[in-house]
Amino acid sequence: MDKLTYSAPEVAQLLGISRSAAYNLMHRDDFPSFRIGKRWLVRDSSLHEWLEKQSKLE
C-alpha cells in the first residue's frame, strides 16, 4: 500500500532538503500541509500537485 501522507522528516528525505527546511516549508501558507496533534503532514497527492506547480513557476 502506498503512503497517504508524509511527515516533515519524510518530506525532507524525498526532496533532498534538511529537516529544518522541511518544517519551514510545512509552515508556509502556500504549502498544502496540515497538523494532527503535534505532527505536520502533507498528503501524497497534494505534495505532487505542489511540486508540479513549483516546476511550472520556474
PDB file of C-alpha atoms in Angstrom:
ATOM      1  CA  MET A   1       0.000   0.000   0.000  1.00  0.00           C
ATOM      2  CA  ASP A   2       1.279   3.462  -0.878  1.00  0.00           C
ATOM      3  CA  LYS A   3       1.627   6.097   1.820  1.00  0.00           C
ATOM      4  CA  LEU A   4      -1.200   8.622   2.036  1.00  0.00           C
ATOM      5  CA  THR A   5       0.726  11.246   3.994  1.00  0.00           C
ATOM      6  CA  TYR A   6       4.303  12.267   4.701  1.00  0.00           C
ATOM      7  CA  SER A   7       5.779  13.837   7.812  1.00  0.00           C
ATOM      8  CA  ALA A   8       8.289  16.682   7.707  1.00  0.00           C
ATOM      9  CA  PRO A   9      11.315  14.346   8.039  1.00  0.00           C
ATOM     10  CA  GLU A  10       9.941  12.202   5.200  1.00  0.00           C
ATOM     11  CA  VAL A  11       9.380  15.282   3.026  1.00  0.00           C
ATOM     12  CA  ALA A  12      12.968  16.313   3.769  1.00  0.00           C
ATOM     13  CA  GLN A  13      14.236  12.938   2.614  1.00  0.00           C
ATOM     14  CA  LEU A  14      12.030  12.903  -0.504  1.00  0.00           C
ATOM     15  CA  LEU A  15      13.039  16.409  -1.574  1.00  0.00           C
ATOM     16  CA  GLY A  16      16.672  16.166  -0.508  1.00  0.00           C
ATOM     17  CA  ILE A  17      16.436  19.084   1.905  1.00  0.00           C
ATOM     18  CA  SER A  18      17.211  19.449   5.598  1.00  0.00           C
ATOM     19  CA  ARG A  19      14.630  18.644   8.243  1.00  0.00           C
ATOM     20  CA  SER A  20      14.533  22.280   9.343  1.00  0.00           C
ATOM     21  CA  ALA A  21      13.879  23.354   5.739  1.00  0.00           C
ATOM     22  CA  ALA A  22      11.043  20.819   5.553  1.00  0.00           C
ATOM     23  CA  TYR A  23       9.496  22.174   8.761  1.00  0.00           C
ATOM     24  CA  ASN A  24       9.802  25.718   7.389  1.00  0.00           C
ATOM     25  CA  LEU A  25       8.092  24.553   4.209  1.00  0.00           C
ATOM     26  CA  MET A  26       5.286  22.926   6.209  1.00  0.00           C
ATOM     27  CA  HIS A  27       4.565  26.266   7.904  1.00  0.00           C
ATOM     28  CA  ARG A  28       4.243  28.209   4.649  1.00  0.00           C
ATOM     29  CA  ASP A  29       0.754  29.302   3.613  1.00  0.00           C
ATOM     30  CA  ASP A  30       1.275  28.148   0.024  1.00  0.00           C
ATOM     31  CA  PHE A  31       2.305  24.605   1.038  1.00  0.00           C
ATOM     32  CA  PRO A  32      -0.570  22.100   1.445  1.00  0.00           C
ATOM     33  CA  SER A  33       0.325  20.796   4.902  1.00  0.00           C
ATOM     34  CA  PHE A  34      -1.922  20.225   7.875  1.00  0.00           C
ATOM     35  CA  ARG A  35      -1.474  19.445  11.516  1.00  0.00           C
ATOM     36  CA  ILE A  36      -2.735  16.488  13.518  1.00  0.00           C
ATOM     37  CA  GLY A  37      -1.801  16.894  17.142  1.00  0.00           C
ATOM     38  CA  LYS A  38       1.841  17.941  17.116  1.00  0.00           C
ATOM     39  CA  ARG A  39       2.634  16.347  13.750  1.00  0.00           C
ATOM     40  CA  TRP A  40       2.754  18.270  10.481  1.00  0.00           C
ATOM     41  CA  LEU A  41       1.691  16.168   7.493  1.00  0.00           C
ATOM     42  CA  VAL A  42       1.168  16.576   3.773  1.00  0.00           C
ATOM     43  CA  ARG A  43      -0.910  14.293   1.572  1.00  0.00           C
ATOM     44  CA  ASP A  44       0.999  12.430  -1.125  1.00  0.00           C
ATOM     45  CA  SER A  45      -1.267  13.769  -3.885  1.00  0.00           C
ATOM     46  CA  SER A  46      -1.043  17.343  -2.555  1.00  0.00           C
ATOM     47  CA  LEU A  47       2.751  17.163  -2.447  1.00  0.00           C
ATOM     48  CA  HIS A  48       2.875  16.013  -6.075  1.00  0.00           C
ATOM     49  CA  GLU A  49       0.479  18.787  -7.156  1.00  0.00           C
ATOM     50  CA  TRP A  50       2.523  21.410  -5.293  1.00  0.00           C
ATOM     51  CA  LEU A  51       5.743  20.166  -6.903  1.00  0.00           C
ATOM     52  CA  GLU A  52       4.133  20.378 -10.359  1.00  0.00           C
ATOM     53  CA  LYS A  53       3.068  23.969  -9.697  1.00  0.00           C
ATOM     54  CA  GLN A  54       6.559  24.866  -8.465  1.00  0.00           C
ATOM     55  CA  SER A  55       8.209  23.417 -11.561  1.00  0.00           C
ATOM     56  CA  LYS A  56       5.883  25.465 -13.800  1.00  0.00           C
ATOM     57  CA  LEU A  57       6.763  28.675 -11.940  1.00  0.00           C
ATOM     58  CA  GLU A  58      10.445  28.318 -12.779  1.00  0.00           C
TER      59      GLU A  58
END
